[in-house]
Amino acid sequence: MATNPEPWLGALSWWRKGAKRYWGSATVGFTIIVIIFIADYRNSNTCSSTSDLQSTGDLVPLTLLQRAQATGAFCLDGSLPGYHFREGFGSGSANWLLHLEGGGWCNSIKTCNARKGTALGSSKYMGRAVQFDGILSRHPSQNPDFYNWNRVKIRYCDGASFAGHPESEFKNGTELFFRGQLIWEAIMKELLSLGMSKAKQALLSGCSAGGLATFIHCDDFRDHLPKDATVKCLSDAGFFLDEPDILGNRTMLAFYQDVVKLQGVAKSLHENCVGIMEPFKCIFPQEIIKNVRTPFFIVNPAYDSWQIQNILVPVASDPQGYWSSCRLSIQKCDSTQIKRLQGFRDSMLEALSMFQENKEGGMFINSCFAHCQTVMDEIWHSPNSPRINNKSIAESVGDWYFNREVSKQIDCPYPCNPTCYNMELNQQHLPY
Ligand SMILES: *[C@@H]1O[C@H](CO)[C@@H](O)[C@H](O)[C@H]1NC(C)=O
Ligand SMILES: *[C@@H]1O[C@H](CO)[C@@H](O)[C@H](O)[C@H]1NC(C)=O
Ligand SMILES: *[C@@H]1O[C@H](CO)[C@@H](O)[C@H](O)[C@H]1NC(C)=O
């Protein structure tokens, strides 16, 4: 109990520019629940309490994937993987929304071993129920297009974005299971047996490392579903850049190189890519997306807080601590640092330029300092949501999914958008 299911999010709070409201000392790694905001208004007397927020909530129990036993589709520690399932209703009962949980990666025996003692490496530590919010919410006011679909949150416990392979396991007494790809396959089988084999509409989504998994598995997901079904994919904060850090070191590339090598991820990457460049380069979404056939939507803040902290300014590349405040809050960056962040945004837009031409694609690249925006009610769809051209993320994704209109939203650079929620972290996101 009392484990924060998404410790990589760190403790966080939000600063909302326009309304000058401060969501104070938030994140209680509250049992199992994703994140609960404790409102602590500095400039306002109105008060919404946690219980208000909870009362709209929906706690969904964990199901262990018993069928994983047969194929050995285990978490890092050998335990069974798990998922949370809410049945669809009404007009949504033949539609499926999947969400792949994120939580970094492990790139060494040491970091994978550490993970075995957490919910990100073992179902022994997973909360027995999670809150379904944002894109998983059952409330039409919070989730206008998907609220009545079958909704599934798939837990992440393999450390390699559901793409590790057992051939890479050690045969010398180091007990680590690299079964991410098998977990993905077992989950597919399970959901197909629960009715997904008759899906009419489906959306595979995921956040962070789960967003990367969405890129990796999107076409396979499509191939599992009926030919006449509408199938699309959405990555939230999964567009990790191959960008040098502030010292010019290729920190992220080296990190992914270790992950790919350790867990044999190359086998899950596209043959067109691994045939022409080193496999660890093929794990970057800008390469994966070139080969994805299924309609895809990319949600990513241009100043993704995880990426700023681990790709642009990893701790080891800032030994003097010049970035220690800016890294936790974009409001605390000086003008030189903001310039570096604008450069990071330029690189992201550049990496997306080819995808922008994709006729079936959609995007929402806002200028907030955030990470994982689809799984929180306040951000996904609420009167206070970050907006581009007056559209919330939920509206933009819905417009794209249902072909209501072309939906390729790119925000103006920070700090131009008053609707932004900018995270104020009190600790850094960990890379693993
Ligand atoms: C097993 O092999 C790996 C890779 O060669 C090594 O790093 C690790 O320490 C070994 N483990 C044991 C228990 O010998
Ligand atoms: C970064 O690169 C510099 C030189 O380019 C090198 O001396 C240093 O060891 C690298 N630092 C890290 C943290 O990788
Ligand atoms: C923005 O959208 C909201 C609801 O979607 C609408 O009520 C409002 O009129 C729009 N504002 C503008 C300026 O278009």
GROMACS .gro file of C-alpha atoms and ligand atoms in nm:
model
  474
    1MET     CA    1   0.000   0.000   0.000
    2ALA     CA    2   0.088   0.365  -0.012
    3THR     CA    3   0.319   0.324  -0.306
    4ASN     CA    4   0.306   0.595  -0.564
    5PRO     CA    5   0.214   0.409  -0.879
    6GLU     CA    6   0.389   0.660  -1.099
    7PRO     CA    7   0.690   0.765  -0.894
    8TRP     CA    8   0.858   0.892  -1.208
    9LEU     CA    9   0.607   1.174  -1.207
   10GLY     CA   10   0.759   1.290  -0.886
   11ALA     CA   11   0.565   1.503  -0.652
   12LEU     CA   12   0.418   1.782  -0.845
   13SER     CA   13   0.202   2.081  -0.837
   14TRP     CA   14   0.063   2.307  -1.098
   15TRP     CA   15   0.090   2.672  -1.164
   16ARG     CA   16  -0.171   2.809  -1.391
   17LYS     CA   17  -0.060   3.134  -1.543
   18GLY     CA   18  -0.384   3.293  -1.642
   19ALA     CA   19  -0.592   3.222  -1.338
   20LYS     CA   20  -0.304   3.271  -1.095
   21ARG     CA   21  -0.402   2.967  -0.906
   22TYR     CA   22  -0.160   2.751  -0.731
   23TRP     CA   23  -0.224   2.383  -0.680
   24GLY     CA   24  -0.002   2.333  -0.386
   25SER     CA   25   0.203   2.052  -0.250
   26ALA     CA   26   0.014   1.798  -0.441
   27THR     CA   27   0.068   1.439  -0.526
   28VAL     CA   28   0.008   1.227  -0.254
   29GLY     CA   29   0.129   0.894  -0.370
   30PHE     CA   30  -0.213   0.803  -0.254
   31THR     CA   31  -0.255   0.431  -0.230
   32ILE     CA   32  -0.320   0.339  -0.578
   33ILE     CA   33  -0.481   0.642  -0.707
   34VAL     CA   34  -0.299   0.816  -0.982
   35ILE     CA   35  -0.271   1.165  -0.853
   36ILE     CA   36  -0.492   1.367  -0.634
   37PHE     CA   37  -0.463   1.737  -0.630
   38ILE     CA   38  -0.503   1.910  -0.305
   39ALA     CA   39  -0.611   2.255  -0.393
   40ASP     CA   40  -0.442   2.526  -0.197
   41TYR     CA   41  -0.544   2.851  -0.348
   42ARG     CA   42  -0.331   3.151  -0.282
   43ASN     CA   43  -0.540   3.405  -0.460
   44SER     CA   44  -0.883   3.265  -0.443
   45ASN     CA   45  -1.134   3.170  -0.185
   46THR     CA   46  -1.312   2.913  -0.388
   47CYS     CA   47  -1.225   2.572  -0.280
   48SER     CA   48  -1.260   2.238  -0.440
   49SER     CA   49  -1.162   1.965  -0.204
   50THR     CA   50  -1.007   1.631  -0.273
   51SER     CA   51  -1.333   1.464  -0.192
   52ASP     CA   52  -1.502   1.655  -0.473
   53LEU     CA   53  -1.242   1.527  -0.709
   54GLN     CA   54  -1.265   1.177  -0.573
   55SER     CA   55  -1.639   1.165  -0.589
   56THR     CA   56  -1.626   1.183  -0.966
   57GLY     CA   57  -1.365   0.909  -0.964
   58ASP     CA   58  -1.377   0.551  -1.055
   59LEU     CA   59  -1.157   0.299  -0.881
   60VAL     CA   60  -1.093   0.003  -1.105
   61PRO     CA   61  -0.952  -0.322  -0.965
   62LEU     CA   62  -0.635  -0.491  -1.084
   63THR     CA   63  -0.668  -0.817  -1.276
   64LEU     CA   64  -0.363  -1.038  -1.287
   65LEU     CA   65  -0.306  -1.188  -1.628
   66GLN     CA   66  -0.332  -1.557  -1.546
   67ARG     CA   67  -0.283  -1.663  -1.906
   68ALA     CA   68   0.068  -1.511  -1.889
   69GLN     CA   69   0.177  -1.820  -1.697
   70ALA     CA   70   0.147  -2.039  -2.007
   71THR     CA   71   0.382  -1.833  -2.222
   72GLY     CA   72   0.607  -1.706  -1.943
   73ALA     CA   73   0.501  -1.347  -1.998
   74PHE     CA   74   0.633  -1.226  -1.664
   75CYS     CA   75   0.723  -0.896  -1.504
   76LEU     CA   76   1.095  -0.836  -1.439
   77ASP     CA   77   1.078  -1.034  -1.114
   78GLY     CA   78   0.881  -1.329  -1.253
   79SER     CA   79   0.540  -1.220  -1.122
   80LEU     CA   80   0.229  -1.206  -1.341
   81PRO     CA   81   0.156  -0.878  -1.522
   82GLY     CA   82  -0.176  -0.703  -1.476
   83TYR     CA   83  -0.439  -0.471  -1.615
   84HIS     CA   84  -0.749  -0.280  -1.510
   85PHE     CA   85  -1.067  -0.317  -1.715
   86ARG     CA   86  -1.396  -0.127  -1.727
   87GLU     CA   87  -1.664  -0.260  -1.955
   88GLY     CA   88  -1.808  -0.027  -2.217
   89PHE     CA   89  -2.175   0.063  -2.223
   90GLY     CA   90  -2.443   0.202  -2.453
   91SER     CA   91  -2.313   0.318  -2.789
   92GLY     CA   92  -1.956   0.249  -2.670
   93SER     CA   93  -1.995  -0.120  -2.595
   94ALA     CA   94  -1.818  -0.239  -2.912
   95ASN     CA   95  -1.539   0.017  -2.884
   96TRP     CA   96  -1.204  -0.027  -2.709
   97LEU     CA   97  -0.963   0.221  -2.557
   98LEU     CA   98  -0.634   0.084  -2.428
   99HIS     CA   99  -0.385   0.281  -2.223
  100LEU     CA  100  -0.030   0.159  -2.171
  101GLU     CA  101   0.118   0.278  -1.844
  102GLY     CA  102   0.459   0.447  -1.849
  103GLY     CA  103   0.745   0.474  -1.601
  104GLY     CA  104   1.088   0.507  -1.764
  105TRP     CA  105   1.311   0.213  -1.850
  106CYS     CA  106   1.588   0.014  -1.689
  107ASN     CA  107   1.919   0.015  -1.873
  108SER     CA  108   2.137  -0.204  -1.650
  109ILE     CA  109   2.125  -0.507  -1.422
  110LYS     CA  110   2.142  -0.266  -1.131
  111THR     CA  111   1.847  -0.048  -1.235
  112CYS     CA  112   1.638  -0.349  -1.341
  113ASN     CA  113   1.706  -0.515  -1.008
  114ALA     CA  114   1.599  -0.199  -0.828
  115ARG     CA  115   1.279  -0.199  -1.033
  116LYS     CA  116   1.193  -0.552  -0.922
  117GLY     CA  117   1.115  -0.407  -0.581
  118THR     CA  118   0.856  -0.164  -0.721
  119ALA     CA  119   0.523  -0.176  -0.905
  120LEU     CA  120   0.715  -0.101  -1.226
  121GLY     CA  121   0.887  -0.438  -1.207
  122SER     CA  122   0.653  -0.659  -1.009
  123SER     CA  123   0.280  -0.699  -0.967
  124LYS     CA  124   0.345  -0.780  -0.601
  125TYR     CA  125   0.373  -0.407  -0.543
  126MET     CA  126   0.095  -0.289  -0.773
  127GLY     CA  127  -0.198  -0.118  -0.610
  128ARG     CA  128  -0.508  -0.336  -0.620
  129ALA     CA  129  -0.710  -0.061  -0.787
  130VAL     CA  130  -0.643   0.257  -0.981
  131GLN     CA  131  -0.836   0.568  -1.055
  132PHE     CA  132  -0.959   0.605  -1.414
  133ASP     CA  133  -0.918   0.969  -1.509
  134GLY     CA  134  -0.878   1.176  -1.823
  135ILE     CA  135  -0.895   0.962  -2.135
  136LEU     CA  136  -1.003   0.670  -1.912
  137SER     CA  137  -1.280   0.862  -1.736
  138ARG     CA  138  -1.639   0.738  -1.749
  139HIS     CA  139  -1.778   1.091  -1.734
  140PRO     CA  140  -1.887   1.252  -2.061
  141SER     CA  141  -1.808   1.597  -1.922
  142GLN     CA  142  -1.445   1.492  -1.867
  143ASN     CA  143  -1.408   1.251  -2.155
  144PRO     CA  144  -1.664   1.344  -2.422
  145ASP     CA  145  -1.573   1.090  -2.691
  146PHE     CA  146  -1.450   0.778  -2.511
  147TYR     CA  147  -1.635   0.775  -2.176
  148ASN     CA  148  -1.854   0.477  -2.262
  149TRP     CA  149  -1.596   0.266  -2.442
  150ASN     CA  150  -1.442  -0.047  -2.298
  151ARG     CA  151  -1.140   0.102  -2.119
  152VAL     CA  152  -0.825  -0.080  -2.018
  153LYS     CA  153  -0.520   0.040  -1.833
  154ILE     CA  154  -0.231  -0.198  -1.894
  155ARG     CA  155   0.032  -0.202  -1.621
  156TYR     CA  156   0.399  -0.163  -1.708
  157CYS     CA  157   0.637  -0.402  -1.535
  158ASP     CA  158   0.902  -0.507  -1.788
  159GLY     CA  159   1.124  -0.196  -1.800
  160ALA     CA  160   1.156  -0.187  -2.181
  161SER     CA  161   0.828  -0.046  -2.316
  162PHE     CA  162   0.668  -0.390  -2.364
  163ALA     CA  163   0.947  -0.483  -2.604
  164GLY     CA  164   1.206  -0.695  -2.420
  165HIS     CA  165   1.296  -1.047  -2.533
  166PRO     CA  166   1.389  -1.351  -2.322
  167GLU     CA  167   1.684  -1.442  -2.547
  168SER     CA  168   1.867  -1.155  -2.379
  169GLU     CA  169   1.818  -1.285  -2.026
  170PHE     CA  170   2.126  -1.385  -1.828
  171LYS     CA  171   2.184  -1.755  -1.776
  172ASN     CA  172   2.422  -1.708  -1.484
  173GLY     CA  173   2.206  -1.656  -1.179
  174THR     CA  174   2.104  -1.295  -1.249
  175GLU     CA  175   1.730  -1.332  -1.210
  176LEU     CA  176   1.570  -1.085  -1.444
  177PHE     CA  177   1.288  -1.164  -1.684
  178PHE     CA  178   1.291  -0.972  -2.013
  179ARG     CA  179   0.941  -1.055  -2.132
  180GLY     CA  180   0.794  -0.725  -2.246
  181GLN     CA  181   0.703  -0.846  -2.595
  182LEU     CA  182   0.541  -1.158  -2.448
  183ILE     CA  183   0.342  -0.943  -2.206
  184TRP     CA  184   0.214  -0.738  -2.497
  185GLU     CA  185   0.110  -1.054  -2.681
  186ALA     CA  186  -0.057  -1.208  -2.377
  187ILE     CA  187  -0.250  -0.886  -2.311
  188MET     CA  188  -0.371  -0.880  -2.672
  189LYS     CA  189  -0.493  -1.239  -2.642
  190GLU     CA  190  -0.671  -1.163  -2.318
  191LEU     CA  191  -0.850  -0.853  -2.447
  192LEU     CA  192  -0.947  -1.022  -2.772
  193SER     CA  193  -1.109  -1.295  -2.562
  194LEU     CA  194  -1.294  -1.032  -2.357
  195GLY     CA  195  -1.467  -0.901  -2.670
  196MET     CA  196  -1.205  -0.689  -2.843
  197SER     CA  197  -1.202  -0.937  -3.131
  198LYS     CA  198  -1.538  -0.785  -3.229
  199ALA     CA  199  -1.432  -0.425  -3.188
  200LYS     CA  200  -1.584  -0.167  -3.421
  201GLN     CA  201  -1.361   0.119  -3.310
  202ALA     CA  202  -1.037   0.106  -3.114
  203LEU     CA  203  -0.766   0.336  -2.990
  204LEU     CA  204  -0.432   0.227  -2.846
  205SER     CA  205  -0.288   0.496  -2.622
  206GLY     CA  206  -0.008   0.524  -2.372
  207CYS     CA  207   0.196   0.774  -2.183
  208SER     CA  208   0.573   0.825  -2.160
  209ALA     CA  209   0.739   0.481  -2.183
  210GLY     CA  210   0.383   0.362  -2.259
  211GLY     CA  211   0.364   0.626  -2.533
  212LEU     CA  212   0.682   0.483  -2.680
  213ALA     CA  213   0.525   0.136  -2.657
  214THR     CA  214   0.229   0.273  -2.852
  215PHE     CA  215   0.461   0.370  -3.137
  216ILE     CA  216   0.626   0.027  -3.126
  217HIS     CA  217   0.307  -0.182  -3.116
  218CYS     CA  218   0.057   0.030  -3.307
  219ASP     CA  219   0.054  -0.169  -3.631
  220ASP     CA  220   0.049  -0.500  -3.445
  221PHE     CA  221  -0.252  -0.376  -3.251
  222ARG     CA  222  -0.420  -0.287  -3.580
  223ASP     CA  223  -0.345  -0.630  -3.723
  224HIS     CA  224  -0.517  -0.803  -3.428
  225LEU     CA  225  -0.848  -0.628  -3.489
  226PRO     CA  226  -1.119  -0.687  -3.749
  227LYS     CA  227  -1.037  -0.548  -4.093
  228ASP     CA  228  -1.346  -0.330  -4.100
  229ALA     CA  229  -1.282  -0.179  -3.756
  230THR     CA  230  -1.155   0.180  -3.722
  231VAL     CA  231  -0.822   0.147  -3.544
  232LYS     CA  232  -0.592   0.432  -3.445
  233CYS     CA  233  -0.311   0.504  -3.201
  234LEU     CA  234  -0.220   0.791  -2.970
  235SER     CA  235   0.110   0.857  -2.797
  236ASP     CA  236   0.116   1.097  -2.503
  237ALA     CA  237   0.459   1.233  -2.400
  238GLY     CA  238   0.621   0.944  -2.585
  239PHE     CA  239   0.796   1.142  -2.857
  240PHE     CA  240   1.144   1.119  -2.706
  241LEU     CA  241   1.404   1.316  -2.897
  242ASP     CA  242   1.749   1.208  -3.001
  243GLU     CA  243   1.887   1.543  -2.890
  244PRO     CA  244   2.231   1.619  -2.743
  245ASP     CA  245   2.235   1.752  -2.388
  246ILE     CA  246   2.364   2.097  -2.285
  247LEU     CA  247   2.725   1.970  -2.295
  248GLY     CA  248   2.674   1.824  -2.641
  249ASN     CA  249   2.674   1.464  -2.512
  250ARG     CA  250   2.431   1.214  -2.662
  251THR     CA  251   2.294   1.112  -2.323
  252MET     CA  252   1.957   0.982  -2.443
  253LEU     CA  253   2.107   0.792  -2.733
  254ALA     CA  254   2.351   0.620  -2.495
  255PHE     CA  255   2.069   0.543  -2.252
  256TYR     CA  256   1.851   0.385  -2.520
  257GLN     CA  257   2.153   0.198  -2.653
  258ASP     CA  258   2.186   0.033  -2.312
  259VAL     CA  259   1.813  -0.046  -2.285
  260VAL     CA  260   1.795  -0.193  -2.636
  261LYS     CA  261   2.107  -0.404  -2.583
  262LEU     CA  262   2.018  -0.524  -2.233
  263GLN     CA  263   1.667  -0.643  -2.321
  264GLY     CA  264   1.710  -0.734  -2.688
  265VAL     CA  265   1.455  -0.475  -2.797
  266ALA     CA  266   1.576  -0.476  -3.161
  267LYS     CA  267   1.350  -0.774  -3.233
  268SER     CA  268   1.045  -0.558  -3.165
  269LEU     CA  269   1.160  -0.274  -3.388
  270HIS     CA  270   1.083  -0.236  -3.757
  271GLU     CA  271   1.295  -0.439  -3.998
  272ASN     CA  272   1.304  -0.148  -4.242
  273CYS     CA  273   1.483   0.053  -3.977
  274VAL     CA  274   1.713  -0.202  -3.814
  275GLY     CA  275   1.818  -0.300  -4.166
  276ILE     CA  276   1.967   0.040  -4.233
  277MET     CA  277   2.086   0.179  -3.898
  278GLU     CA  278   2.185   0.070  -3.548
  279PRO     CA  279   1.883  -0.071  -3.363
  280PHE     CA  280   1.911   0.176  -3.075
  281LYS     CA  281   1.847   0.458  -3.321
  282CYS     CA  282   1.534   0.278  -3.440
  283ILE     CA  283   1.372   0.308  -3.098
  284PHE     CA  284   1.333   0.684  -3.138
  285PRO     CA  285   0.973   0.766  -3.237
  286GLN     CA  286   1.087   0.989  -3.522
  287GLU     CA  287   1.226   0.672  -3.685
  288ILE     CA  288   0.942   0.440  -3.579
  289ILE     CA  289   0.672   0.669  -3.715
  290LYS     CA  290   0.817   0.647  -4.067
  291ASN     CA  291   0.703   0.287  -4.082
  292VAL     CA  292   0.370   0.304  -3.896
  293ARG     CA  293   0.075   0.235  -4.131
  294THR     CA  294  -0.201   0.302  -3.879
  295PRO     CA  295  -0.341   0.655  -3.822
  296PHE     CA  296  -0.148   0.814  -3.538
  297PHE     CA  297  -0.189   1.111  -3.303
  298ILE     CA  298   0.103   1.263  -3.113
  299VAL     CA  299   0.036   1.457  -2.793
  300ASN     CA  300   0.356   1.607  -2.656
  301PRO     CA  301   0.445   1.929  -2.482
  302ALA     CA  302   0.732   2.104  -2.660
  303TYR     CA  303   0.892   2.152  -2.318
  304ASP     CA  304   0.827   1.799  -2.193
  305SER     CA  305   0.947   1.811  -1.833
  306TRP     CA  306   1.085   1.456  -1.842
  307GLN     CA  307   1.279   1.529  -2.156
  308ILE     CA  308   1.418   1.858  -2.025
  309GLN     CA  309   1.537   1.682  -1.710
  310ASN     CA  310   1.678   1.369  -1.868
  311ILE     CA  311   1.762   1.450  -2.230
  312LEU     CA  312   1.850   1.821  -2.243
  313VAL     CA  313   1.981   1.872  -1.889
  314PRO     CA  314   2.063   1.540  -1.723
  315VAL     CA  315   2.198   1.595  -1.372
  316ALA     CA  316   2.544   1.468  -1.466
  317SER     CA  317   2.570   1.737  -1.732
  318ASP     CA  318   2.499   2.017  -1.487
  319PRO     CA  319   2.750   1.951  -1.207
  320GLN     CA  320   2.740   2.314  -1.092
  321GLY     CA  321   2.364   2.300  -1.053
  322TYR     CA  322   2.295   2.603  -1.273
  323TRP     CA  323   1.978   2.436  -1.391
  324SER     CA  324   1.856   2.301  -1.059
  325SER     CA  325   1.559   2.541  -1.028
  326CYS     CA  326   1.478   2.573  -1.398
  327ARG     CA  327   1.472   2.197  -1.431
  328LEU     CA  328   1.186   2.179  -1.180
  329SER     CA  329   0.988   2.478  -1.298
  330ILE     CA  330   0.998   2.664  -1.627
  331GLN     CA  331   0.902   2.986  -1.443
  332LYS     CA  332   1.243   2.976  -1.275
  333CYS     CA  333   1.447   2.961  -1.594
  334ASP     CA  334   1.658   3.263  -1.685
  335SER     CA  335   1.668   3.406  -2.036
  336THR     CA  336   1.969   3.197  -2.143
  337GLN     CA  337   1.798   2.881  -2.025
  338ILE     CA  338   1.474   2.974  -2.199
  339LYS     CA  339   1.677   3.012  -2.516
  340ARG     CA  340   1.802   2.653  -2.477
  341LEU     CA  341   1.445   2.538  -2.419
  342GLN     CA  342   1.332   2.717  -2.735
  343GLY     CA  343   1.608   2.530  -2.916
  344PHE     CA  344   1.469   2.206  -2.778
  345ARG     CA  345   1.123   2.300  -2.906
  346ASP     CA  346   1.272   2.378  -3.248
  347SER     CA  347   1.429   2.031  -3.254
  348MET     CA  348   1.098   1.871  -3.166
  349LEU     CA  349   0.913   2.054  -3.443
  350GLU     CA  350   1.190   1.963  -3.683
  351ALA     CA  351   1.167   1.595  -3.582
  352LEU     CA  352   0.791   1.615  -3.641
  353SER     CA  353   0.809   1.792  -3.976
  354MET     CA  354   0.776   1.479  -4.186
  355PHE     CA  355   0.490   1.346  -3.975
  356GLN     CA  356   0.313   1.678  -4.017
  357GLU     CA  357   0.258   1.589  -4.382
  358ASN     CA  358   0.089   1.263  -4.283
  359LYS     CA  359  -0.272   1.294  -4.400
  360GLU     CA  360  -0.413   1.055  -4.142
  361GLY     CA  361  -0.203   1.192  -3.858
  362GLY     CA  362  -0.287   1.438  -3.584
  363MET     CA  363  -0.092   1.626  -3.322
  364PHE     CA  364  -0.119   1.849  -3.018
  365ILE     CA  365   0.218   2.004  -2.942
  366ASN     CA  366   0.152   2.254  -2.669
  367SER     CA  367   0.395   2.487  -2.500
  368CYS     CA  368   0.349   2.377  -2.143
  369PHE     CA  369   0.607   2.234  -1.904
  370ALA     CA  370   0.436   1.902  -1.843
  371HIS     CA  371   0.450   1.527  -1.893
  372CYS     CA  372   0.155   1.292  -1.951
  373GLN     CA  373  -0.144   1.513  -2.014
  374THR     CA  374  -0.411   1.265  -2.124
  375VAL     CA  375  -0.460   1.087  -1.793
  376MET     CA  376  -0.559   1.380  -1.575
  377ASP     CA  377  -0.913   1.520  -1.588
  378GLU     CA  378  -0.805   1.880  -1.537
  379ILE     CA  379  -0.570   1.868  -1.831
  380TRP     CA  380  -0.738   1.628  -2.074
  381HIS     CA  381  -1.071   1.807  -2.075
  382SER     CA  382  -1.202   2.065  -1.831
  383PRO     CA  383  -1.285   2.436  -1.837
  384ASN     CA  384  -0.925   2.496  -1.726
  385SER     CA  385  -0.754   2.266  -1.973
  386PRO     CA  386  -0.458   2.385  -2.174
  387ARG     CA  387  -0.593   2.475  -2.517
  388ILE     CA  388  -0.462   2.548  -2.862
  389ASN     CA  389  -0.697   2.737  -3.092
  390ASN     CA  390  -0.953   2.699  -2.814
  391LYS     CA  391  -0.943   2.319  -2.830
  392SER     CA  392  -0.864   2.098  -2.534
  393ILE     CA  393  -0.651   1.789  -2.591
  394ALA     CA  394  -0.965   1.573  -2.570
  395GLU     CA  395  -1.143   1.780  -2.837
  396SER     CA  396  -0.840   1.774  -3.066
  397VAL     CA  397  -0.801   1.398  -3.033
  398GLY     CA  398  -1.176   1.346  -3.087
  399ASP     CA  399  -1.175   1.569  -3.397
  400TRP     CA  400  -0.897   1.355  -3.541
  401TYR     CA  401  -1.033   1.016  -3.434
  402PHE     CA  402  -1.380   1.079  -3.577
  403ASN     CA  403  -1.255   1.278  -3.880
  404ARG     CA  404  -1.454   1.581  -3.766
  405GLU     CA  405  -1.174   1.807  -3.882
  406VAL     CA  406  -0.802   1.815  -3.947
  407SER     CA  407  -0.638   1.828  -3.609
  408LYS     CA  408  -0.276   1.933  -3.615
  409GLN     CA  409  -0.229   2.180  -3.336
  410ILE     CA  410   0.105   2.345  -3.272
  411ASP     CA  411   0.122   2.604  -2.997
  412CYS     CA  412   0.312   2.931  -3.010
  413PRO     CA  413   0.635   2.926  -2.804
  414TYR     CA  414   0.643   2.963  -2.424
  415PRO     CA  415   0.519   3.176  -2.251
  416CYS     CA  416   0.257   3.283  -2.502
  417ASN     CA  417  -0.025   3.048  -2.401
  418PRO     CA  418  -0.211   3.158  -2.087
  419THR     CA  419  -0.403   2.831  -2.068
  420CYS     CA  420  -0.092   2.629  -1.991
  421TYR     CA  421  -0.055   2.421  -1.685
  422ASN     CA  422   0.313   2.430  -1.603
  423MET     CA  423   0.429   2.173  -1.358
  424GLU     CA  424   0.621   2.279  -1.053
  425LEU     CA  425   0.802   1.970  -0.948
  426ASN     CA  426   0.968   1.935  -0.616
  427GLN     CA  427   1.185   1.655  -0.733
  428GLN     CA  428   1.330   1.555  -1.063
  429HIS     CA  429   1.173   1.285  -1.282
  430LEU     CA  430   1.401   0.984  -1.270
  431PRO     CA  431   1.529   0.842  -1.597
  432TYR     CA  432   1.440   0.491  -1.487
  433LIG     C1  433   2.592  -1.242  -1.529
  433LIG     O1  434   2.646  -1.187  -1.648
  433LIG     C2  435   2.639  -1.045  -1.658
  433LIG     C3  436   2.684  -1.003  -1.795
  433LIG     O2  437   2.803  -1.063  -1.832
  433LIG     C4  438   2.720  -0.981  -1.544
  433LIG     O3  439   2.716  -0.843  -1.555
  433LIG     C5  440   2.660  -1.027  -1.412
  433LIG     O4  441   2.733  -0.975  -1.306
  433LIG     C6  442   2.660  -1.180  -1.405
  433LIG     N1  443   2.587  -1.220  -1.285
  433LIG     C7  444   2.632  -1.310  -1.200
  433LIG     C8  445   2.545  -1.340  -1.082
  433LIG     O5  446   2.738  -1.366  -1.216
  434LIG     C1  447   3.026   1.497  -2.179
  434LIG     O1  448   3.120   1.530  -2.278
  434LIG     C2  449   3.241   1.579  -2.228
  434LIG     C3  450   3.327   1.626  -2.343
  434LIG     O2  451   3.254   1.644  -2.460
  434LIG     C4  452   3.309   1.470  -2.149
  434LIG     O3  453   3.432   1.515  -2.098
  434LIG     C5  454   3.219   1.430  -2.033
  434LIG     O4  455   3.273   1.319  -1.966
  434LIG     C6  456   3.078   1.397  -2.079
  434LIG     N1  457   2.995   1.397  -1.959
  434LIG     C7  458   2.901   1.307  -1.937
  434LIG     C8  459   2.824   1.326  -1.812
  434LIG     O5  460   2.877   1.216  -2.012
  435LIG     C1  461  -1.407   2.824  -2.702
  435LIG     O1  462  -1.472   2.701  -2.687
  435LIG     C2  463  -1.579   2.705  -2.596
  435LIG     C3  464  -1.632   2.566  -2.572
  435LIG     O2  465  -1.575   2.470  -2.651
  435LIG     C4  466  -1.685   2.800  -2.649
  435LIG     O3  467  -1.793   2.804  -2.559
  435LIG     C5  468  -1.623   2.937  -2.667
  435LIG     O4  469  -1.719   3.023  -2.725
  435LIG     C6  470  -1.500   2.931  -2.753
  435LIG     N1  471  -1.435   3.060  -2.750
  435LIG     C7  472  -1.394   3.120  -2.861
  435LIG     C8  473  -1.324   3.250  -2.843
  435LIG     O5  474  -1.409   3.073  -2.971
   0.00000   0.00000   0.00000
